[in-house]
Short mmCIF file of C-alpha atoms in Angstrom, two decimals:
data_model
loop_
_atom_site.label_atom_id
_atom_site.label_comp_id
_atom_site.label_asym_id
_atom_site.label_seq_id
_atom_site.Cartn_x
_atom_site.Cartn_y
_atom_site.Cartn_z
CA MET A 1 -144.62 21.30 59.20
CA ILE A 2 -146.35 22.49 62.69
CA ASN A 3 -149.98 22.34 63.19
CA LYS A 4 -150.72 26.20 63.75
CA ASP A 5 -152.66 26.14 67.09
CA PHE A 6 -149.64 24.44 68.35
CA PHE A 7 -148.37 27.28 70.27
CA LYS A 8 -152.74 27.38 71.92
CA LYS A 9 -151.38 24.64 74.71
CA ILE A 10 -148.10 25.01 77.23
CA ARG A 11 -145.02 23.72 75.21
CA ILE A 12 -141.05 23.40 76.29
CA LEU A 13 -139.19 25.40 74.03
CA ASP A 14 -134.17 25.05 74.28
CA GLY A 15 -132.28 27.75 76.37
CA GLY A 16 -129.26 29.52 74.68
CA MET A 17 -127.25 27.66 72.48
CA GLY A 18 -124.54 29.96 72.07
CA GLN A 19 -123.83 30.45 75.87
CA GLU A 20 -124.30 26.72 76.17
CA LEU A 21 -121.28 25.36 74.16
CA LEU A 22 -118.78 27.79 75.44
CA ALA A 23 -119.92 26.27 79.31
CA ARG A 24 -119.09 23.24 77.34
CA GLY A 25 -115.88 24.41 76.02
CA MET A 26 -116.04 25.60 72.58
CA LYS A 27 -113.36 28.55 72.54
CA PRO A 28 -114.30 31.56 71.78
CA ASN A 29 -113.49 33.52 68.00
CA SER A 30 -114.43 36.82 68.24
CA THR A 31 -118.19 37.40 66.52
CA LEU A 32 -118.98 34.38 65.16
CA TRP A 33 -119.99 33.06 69.11
CA SER A 34 -122.23 30.17 68.58
CA ALA A 35 -121.33 29.90 64.68
CA ASN A 36 -117.88 28.91 65.71
CA ALA A 37 -118.77 25.68 66.53
CA ILE A 38 -120.08 25.14 63.55
CA LEU A 39 -118.09 26.59 61.31
CA ASP A 40 -115.12 24.05 63.31
CA ALA A 41 -116.04 20.81 62.61
CA ASN A 42 -114.18 19.14 65.37
CA TYR A 43 -117.99 20.28 67.83
CA HIS A 44 -120.12 19.49 65.65
CA GLN A 45 -120.75 16.24 68.47
CA LEU A 46 -120.74 19.49 70.28
CA VAL A 47 -123.52 21.10 68.96
CA LEU A 48 -125.98 18.27 68.34
CA ASP A 49 -125.10 16.18 72.00
CA THR A 50 -126.62 19.68 73.28
CA HIS A 51 -129.15 19.92 70.76
CA ILE A 52 -129.88 16.20 72.03
CA ASP A 53 -129.69 17.00 76.36
CA PHE A 54 -132.24 19.98 75.95
CA ILE A 55 -134.66 17.34 74.19
CA LYS A 56 -133.62 14.76 76.99
CA ALA A 57 -135.20 17.88 79.82
CA GLY A 58 -138.00 18.67 78.00
CA ALA A 59 -137.88 20.93 74.68
CA GLU A 60 -140.04 20.04 72.20
CA VAL A 61 -138.46 23.07 70.77
CA ILE A 62 -135.04 23.46 69.44
CA VAL A 63 -133.32 26.03 67.68
CA THR A 64 -130.81 25.68 64.89
CA THR A 65 -127.40 27.12 65.37
CA THR A 66 -127.62 30.31 63.18
CA PHE A 67 -127.67 32.80 65.42
CA ALA A 68 -124.73 34.12 64.32
CA THR A 69 -124.51 32.18 60.32
CA ARG A 70 -125.72 36.25 59.75
CA GLN A 71 -123.96 37.29 56.87
CA LYS A 72 -122.65 40.33 58.56
CA ARG A 73 -121.70 38.78 60.78
CA LEU A 74 -119.55 36.44 58.59
CA LYS A 75 -118.03 39.49 56.77
CA GLU A 76 -116.73 40.84 59.93
CA ASN A 77 -115.34 37.74 59.74
CA ASN A 78 -114.06 37.06 56.50
CA LEU A 79 -115.91 34.14 55.85
CA LEU A 80 -119.22 35.30 53.55
CA ASP A 81 -117.87 32.28 51.17
CA LYS A 82 -119.80 30.05 54.07
CA PHE A 83 -122.92 31.43 54.93
CA GLU A 84 -124.90 28.77 52.82
CA TYR A 85 -122.46 25.82 54.18
CA LEU A 86 -122.93 26.71 57.23
CA ASN A 87 -126.78 27.75 57.62
CA GLN A 88 -127.40 24.61 56.14
CA LYS A 89 -124.92 22.76 58.04
CA ALA A 90 -127.01 24.26 61.27
CA GLY A 91 -130.43 22.72 59.40
CA GLU A 92 -128.71 19.48 59.34
CA ILE A 93 -127.12 18.85 62.98
CA ALA A 94 -130.46 19.92 64.02
CA GLN A 95 -132.27 16.93 61.62
CA ALA A 96 -129.81 14.51 63.17
CA ALA A 97 -131.10 15.61 66.87
CA LYS A 98 -134.79 15.43 64.98
CA LEU A 99 -133.88 11.42 64.32
CA LYS A 100 -133.06 10.53 67.63
CA PHE A 101 -136.05 12.54 68.60
CA PRO A 102 -138.84 11.88 66.12
CA ASN A 103 -141.45 14.39 67.97
CA THR A 104 -139.63 17.62 68.32
CA TYR A 105 -140.32 20.33 66.09
CA ILE A 106 -137.53 22.29 64.10
CA ALA A 107 -137.29 26.21 64.86
CA GLY A 108 -135.25 27.89 61.64
CA GLY A 109 -133.12 30.61 63.78
CA ILE A 110 -132.85 33.84 61.58
CA PRO A 111 -131.54 36.35 63.98
CA PRO A 112 -131.17 40.31 63.37
CA GLN A 113 -129.69 41.25 59.86
CA ASN A 114 -127.16 44.44 61.79
CA LEU A 115 -126.39 44.37 65.09
CA THR A 116 -128.29 42.40 67.78
CA TYR A 117 -129.86 44.76 70.79
CA GLU A 118 -130.47 47.41 68.36
CA ALA A 119 -133.07 48.40 66.15
CA ASP A 120 -131.91 47.83 62.59
CA ASN A 121 -132.79 51.27 59.77
CA ARG A 122 -131.37 50.59 56.87
CA ASP A 123 -133.70 50.06 53.58
CA GLU A 124 -136.56 47.26 53.88
CA ILE A 125 -135.17 45.82 50.54
CA GLU A 126 -131.97 45.02 51.61
CA ILE A 127 -133.15 43.30 55.13
CA ILE A 128 -136.01 41.37 53.21
CA GLU A 129 -132.69 40.48 50.83
CA ASN A 130 -131.16 39.41 54.33
CA PHE A 131 -133.71 37.79 55.81
CA HIS A 132 -135.31 35.60 52.94
CA SER A 133 -131.03 34.28 51.78
CA GLN A 134 -130.92 32.96 55.46
CA ALA A 135 -134.56 31.13 55.60
CA LYS A 136 -134.48 29.63 51.78
CA THR A 137 -131.41 28.35 53.12
CA LEU A 138 -132.92 27.00 56.09
CA ASN A 139 -135.70 25.82 54.56
CA PRO A 140 -135.74 22.37 53.73
CA TYR A 141 -134.64 21.31 57.14
CA VAL A 142 -137.32 23.34 59.28
CA ASP A 143 -140.92 22.60 60.71
CA PHE A 144 -141.29 26.81 61.16
CA PHE A 145 -139.13 30.34 61.35
CA TYR A 146 -138.00 31.83 64.48
CA PHE A 147 -137.17 35.06 64.30
CA ASP A 148 -135.08 35.23 66.89
CA VAL A 149 -134.66 38.75 69.32
CA TRP A 150 -136.04 41.18 66.93
CA SER A 151 -135.63 45.24 67.45
CA SER A 152 -138.22 47.22 65.16
CA ILE A 153 -141.79 45.76 64.67
CA LYS A 154 -140.33 46.89 60.71
CA GLU A 155 -138.18 44.15 60.90
CA VAL A 156 -140.64 41.64 61.40
CA LYS A 157 -142.99 43.26 59.08
CA CYS A 158 -139.15 42.69 55.96
CA GLY A 159 -139.53 39.16 57.94
CA ILE A 160 -143.20 37.91 57.13
CA ASP A 161 -142.12 38.87 53.64
CA ALA A 162 -138.65 37.02 53.86
CA VAL A 163 -140.40 34.65 54.17
CA LYS A 164 -143.68 33.93 52.89
CA GLU A 165 -142.98 32.00 48.95
CA PHE A 166 -141.97 28.82 52.14
CA LYS A 167 -145.66 28.66 53.23
CA LYS A 168 -144.13 27.70 56.66
CA PRO A 169 -145.50 29.39 59.56
CA TYR A 170 -142.88 32.34 62.06
CA LEU A 171 -143.25 32.59 65.69
CA VAL A 172 -141.95 35.54 66.64
CA GLY A 173 -139.87 36.84 69.66
CA LEU A 174 -138.93 40.22 69.93
CA HIS A 175 -136.34 41.84 72.40
CA ILE A 176 -136.95 44.38 74.67
CA SER A 177 -133.34 45.65 76.73
CA GLU A 178 -135.15 47.91 79.76
CA GLY A 179 -138.88 49.47 79.87
CA THR A 180 -141.58 48.55 77.80
CA THR A 181 -141.08 49.68 74.72
CA LEU A 182 -138.46 47.93 72.02
CA PRO A 183 -135.57 49.16 71.07
CA SER A 184 -136.90 51.13 68.11
CA GLY A 185 -139.01 53.45 70.71
CA GLU A 186 -142.13 51.18 69.23
CA LYS A 187 -144.82 49.24 71.46
CA ILE A 188 -145.88 45.76 70.96
CA LYS A 189 -148.97 46.35 70.19
CA ASP A 190 -147.95 47.72 67.16
CA ILE A 191 -147.89 44.11 65.73
CA LYS A 192 -151.02 43.04 65.61
CA ASN A 193 -151.24 45.81 62.31
CA ILE A 194 -148.59 43.63 60.30
CA ILE A 195 -148.59 39.64 61.72
CA ASP A 196 -151.03 37.74 59.79
CA GLU A 197 -152.29 34.41 59.61
CA ASN A 198 -149.24 32.12 59.60
CA ASN A 199 -147.95 33.35 62.94
CA LEU A 200 -147.61 30.99 65.94
CA GLY A 201 -147.24 33.06 68.43
CA VAL A 202 -145.05 36.85 69.76
CA MET A 203 -142.35 35.90 72.43
CA LEU A 204 -140.66 38.19 73.96
CA SER A 205 -136.57 37.15 73.54
CA CYS A 206 -133.70 37.07 75.16
CA VAL A 207 -135.37 39.59 78.14
CA SER A 208 -135.08 39.49 82.00
CA PRO A 209 -137.68 37.83 83.47
CA GLU A 210 -138.64 41.73 84.83
CA ASN A 211 -138.65 42.90 81.69
CA PHE A 212 -140.92 40.04 80.67
CA GLU A 213 -143.47 40.89 83.70
CA LYS A 214 -143.41 44.29 83.05
CA ASN A 215 -144.41 43.43 79.27
CA LEU A 216 -146.78 40.81 79.42
CA GLU A 217 -150.55 43.10 79.93
CA GLU A 218 -149.53 44.18 76.13
CA LEU A 219 -148.81 40.57 75.35
CA ARG A 220 -151.55 39.19 76.94
CA SER A 221 -154.12 41.56 74.99
CA LEU A 222 -153.01 40.50 71.61
CA ASN A 223 -155.39 37.60 72.31
CA ILE A 224 -152.23 35.29 70.90
CA PRO A 225 -150.41 32.30 72.41
CA PHE A 226 -147.13 34.35 73.87
CA GLY A 227 -144.37 33.65 76.43
CA PHE A 228 -140.82 34.38 76.67
CA LYS A 229 -137.30 32.99 76.10
CA LEU A 230 -136.01 35.23 79.25
CA ASN A 231 -131.59 35.14 79.77
CA GLY A 232 -129.42 34.70 82.78
CA PHE A 233 -127.29 38.35 81.53
CA VAL A 234 -126.72 40.62 84.06
CA THR A 235 -128.56 44.13 81.09
CA THR A 236 -128.35 43.85 77.43
CA LYS A 237 -127.91 47.15 77.53
CA LEU A 238 -124.43 49.16 77.00
CA LYS A 239 -124.42 52.96 76.84
CA GLU A 240 -122.54 51.64 73.31
CA SER A 241 -123.14 49.37 71.65
CA TYR A 242 -123.42 46.11 72.65
CA THR A 243 -121.51 44.94 69.19
CA SER A 244 -119.40 47.59 68.64
CA VAL A 245 -118.26 46.81 72.79
CA PHE A 246 -118.30 42.92 71.62
CA LYS A 247 -116.89 43.16 68.06
CA GLY A 248 -113.38 42.02 67.78
CA LYS A 249 -112.73 40.73 71.58
CA LYS A 250 -111.91 37.35 71.55
CA SER A 251 -114.42 36.68 75.03
CA ASN A 252 -117.98 35.46 76.25
CA PRO A 253 -120.50 37.62 76.12
CA ASN A 254 -121.15 37.68 79.53
CA GLU A 255 -118.24 38.76 80.58
CA ILE A 256 -119.61 42.72 78.62
CA LEU A 257 -123.59 41.47 80.03
CA GLY A 258 -122.79 40.31 82.70
CA LYS A 259 -123.65 36.65 84.05
CA ARG A 260 -126.73 36.62 87.05
CA GLN A 261 -126.05 33.80 89.72
CA ASP A 262 -129.74 34.30 91.48
CA LEU A 263 -131.46 32.57 88.02
CA THR A 264 -130.39 29.17 88.93
CA PRO A 265 -132.92 26.31 87.81
CA ILE A 266 -135.46 26.50 90.89
CA LYS A 267 -135.90 30.24 90.95
CA ILE A 268 -136.48 30.36 87.02
CA GLN A 269 -138.86 27.28 87.66
CA GLU A 270 -140.92 29.70 90.41
CA ILE A 271 -140.89 32.31 88.21
CA VAL A 272 -142.34 30.54 85.61
CA GLN A 273 -144.97 29.05 86.99
CA LYS A 274 -145.72 32.87 88.03
CA PHE A 275 -146.37 33.83 83.74
CA LYS A 276 -147.77 31.03 83.58
CA GLU A 277 -150.85 30.87 85.80
CA THR A 278 -151.46 33.52 84.17
CA GLY A 279 -151.92 32.76 80.30
CA ALA A 280 -147.69 32.37 79.07
CA THR A 281 -147.92 29.11 76.54
CA ILE A 282 -144.42 29.34 74.90
CA LEU A 283 -142.36 28.95 78.26
CA GLY A 284 -138.35 29.35 77.47
CA GLY A 285 -134.79 30.30 77.96
CA CYS A 286 -132.38 31.80 76.02
CA CYS A 287 -128.05 33.34 76.10
CA GLU A 288 -126.88 31.92 80.15
CA THR A 289 -129.89 29.37 80.36
CA SER A 290 -128.82 25.44 80.57
CA PRO A 291 -130.84 22.01 80.01
CA SER A 292 -130.90 21.79 83.66
CA HIS A 293 -133.19 25.53 83.66
CA ILE A 294 -135.48 23.70 80.89
CA LYS A 295 -135.89 20.40 82.92
CA ALA A 296 -136.74 22.59 85.64
CA ILE A 297 -139.44 24.54 83.56
CA ALA A 298 -140.57 21.34 81.65
CA ASN A 299 -142.02 19.65 85.30
CA LEU A 300 -144.19 22.07 85.42
CA LYS A 301 -146.20 21.30 82.56
#
């Protein structure tokens, strides 16, 4: 298990697995996204190789390929009966990477359980059950849990309740599409009354460098380890719901959200250097960041 002070020092996380798998040849399959690489055994080696390439680039932490193995996505694709298998297999592949690089830590990626980039307004009991079922399946394979791209303080409260029995630390990854409020309308500082002694830190996940910078001072004011997983999308805020636009399309998410051309590894390195100097210790990438981006970030350590 990971030390609770782990992120008080500079630590390097991996990059965006889903987009990297597509870039390496995985075929899109409706809303399954990265889950398609776990569902189709022909892609298992590709997932393992991608984990390993992120580690070789300098990542000290890899996240399980479980962003799209949530029950909602599987139900949409008539694959709910594969829920346990897909989460277990993702854990096994991450463990296979750790076997080759034993100093690597595995974060159990727990995604939002309803829509991406939108607050989950369902009943708390239902949200907790969804989080718990995924955490329970991942628990044997992971060193800590990563709350991956969550859009409300309510979800964090539910997530903490859901993982409590496993007695493992958790890292919070909040999402802000634009400005200085979560999609729920809440502020980052509202998390202060929710997190407990098992918290490893708070980061902004799948955000642009510009939006991270807008929220930097509020993150610093929490007085706990903080950082980011930066994305390379043009935007995560559409006029219509991203999920409703994406649903049913056999396409790459960057065809909807856009792909920035300016965020080269060198540019990302310059940006991260600046954030590092302000006290950020959790440094990583999200969608559209490759091992070359992570290598550039790791070279700053």
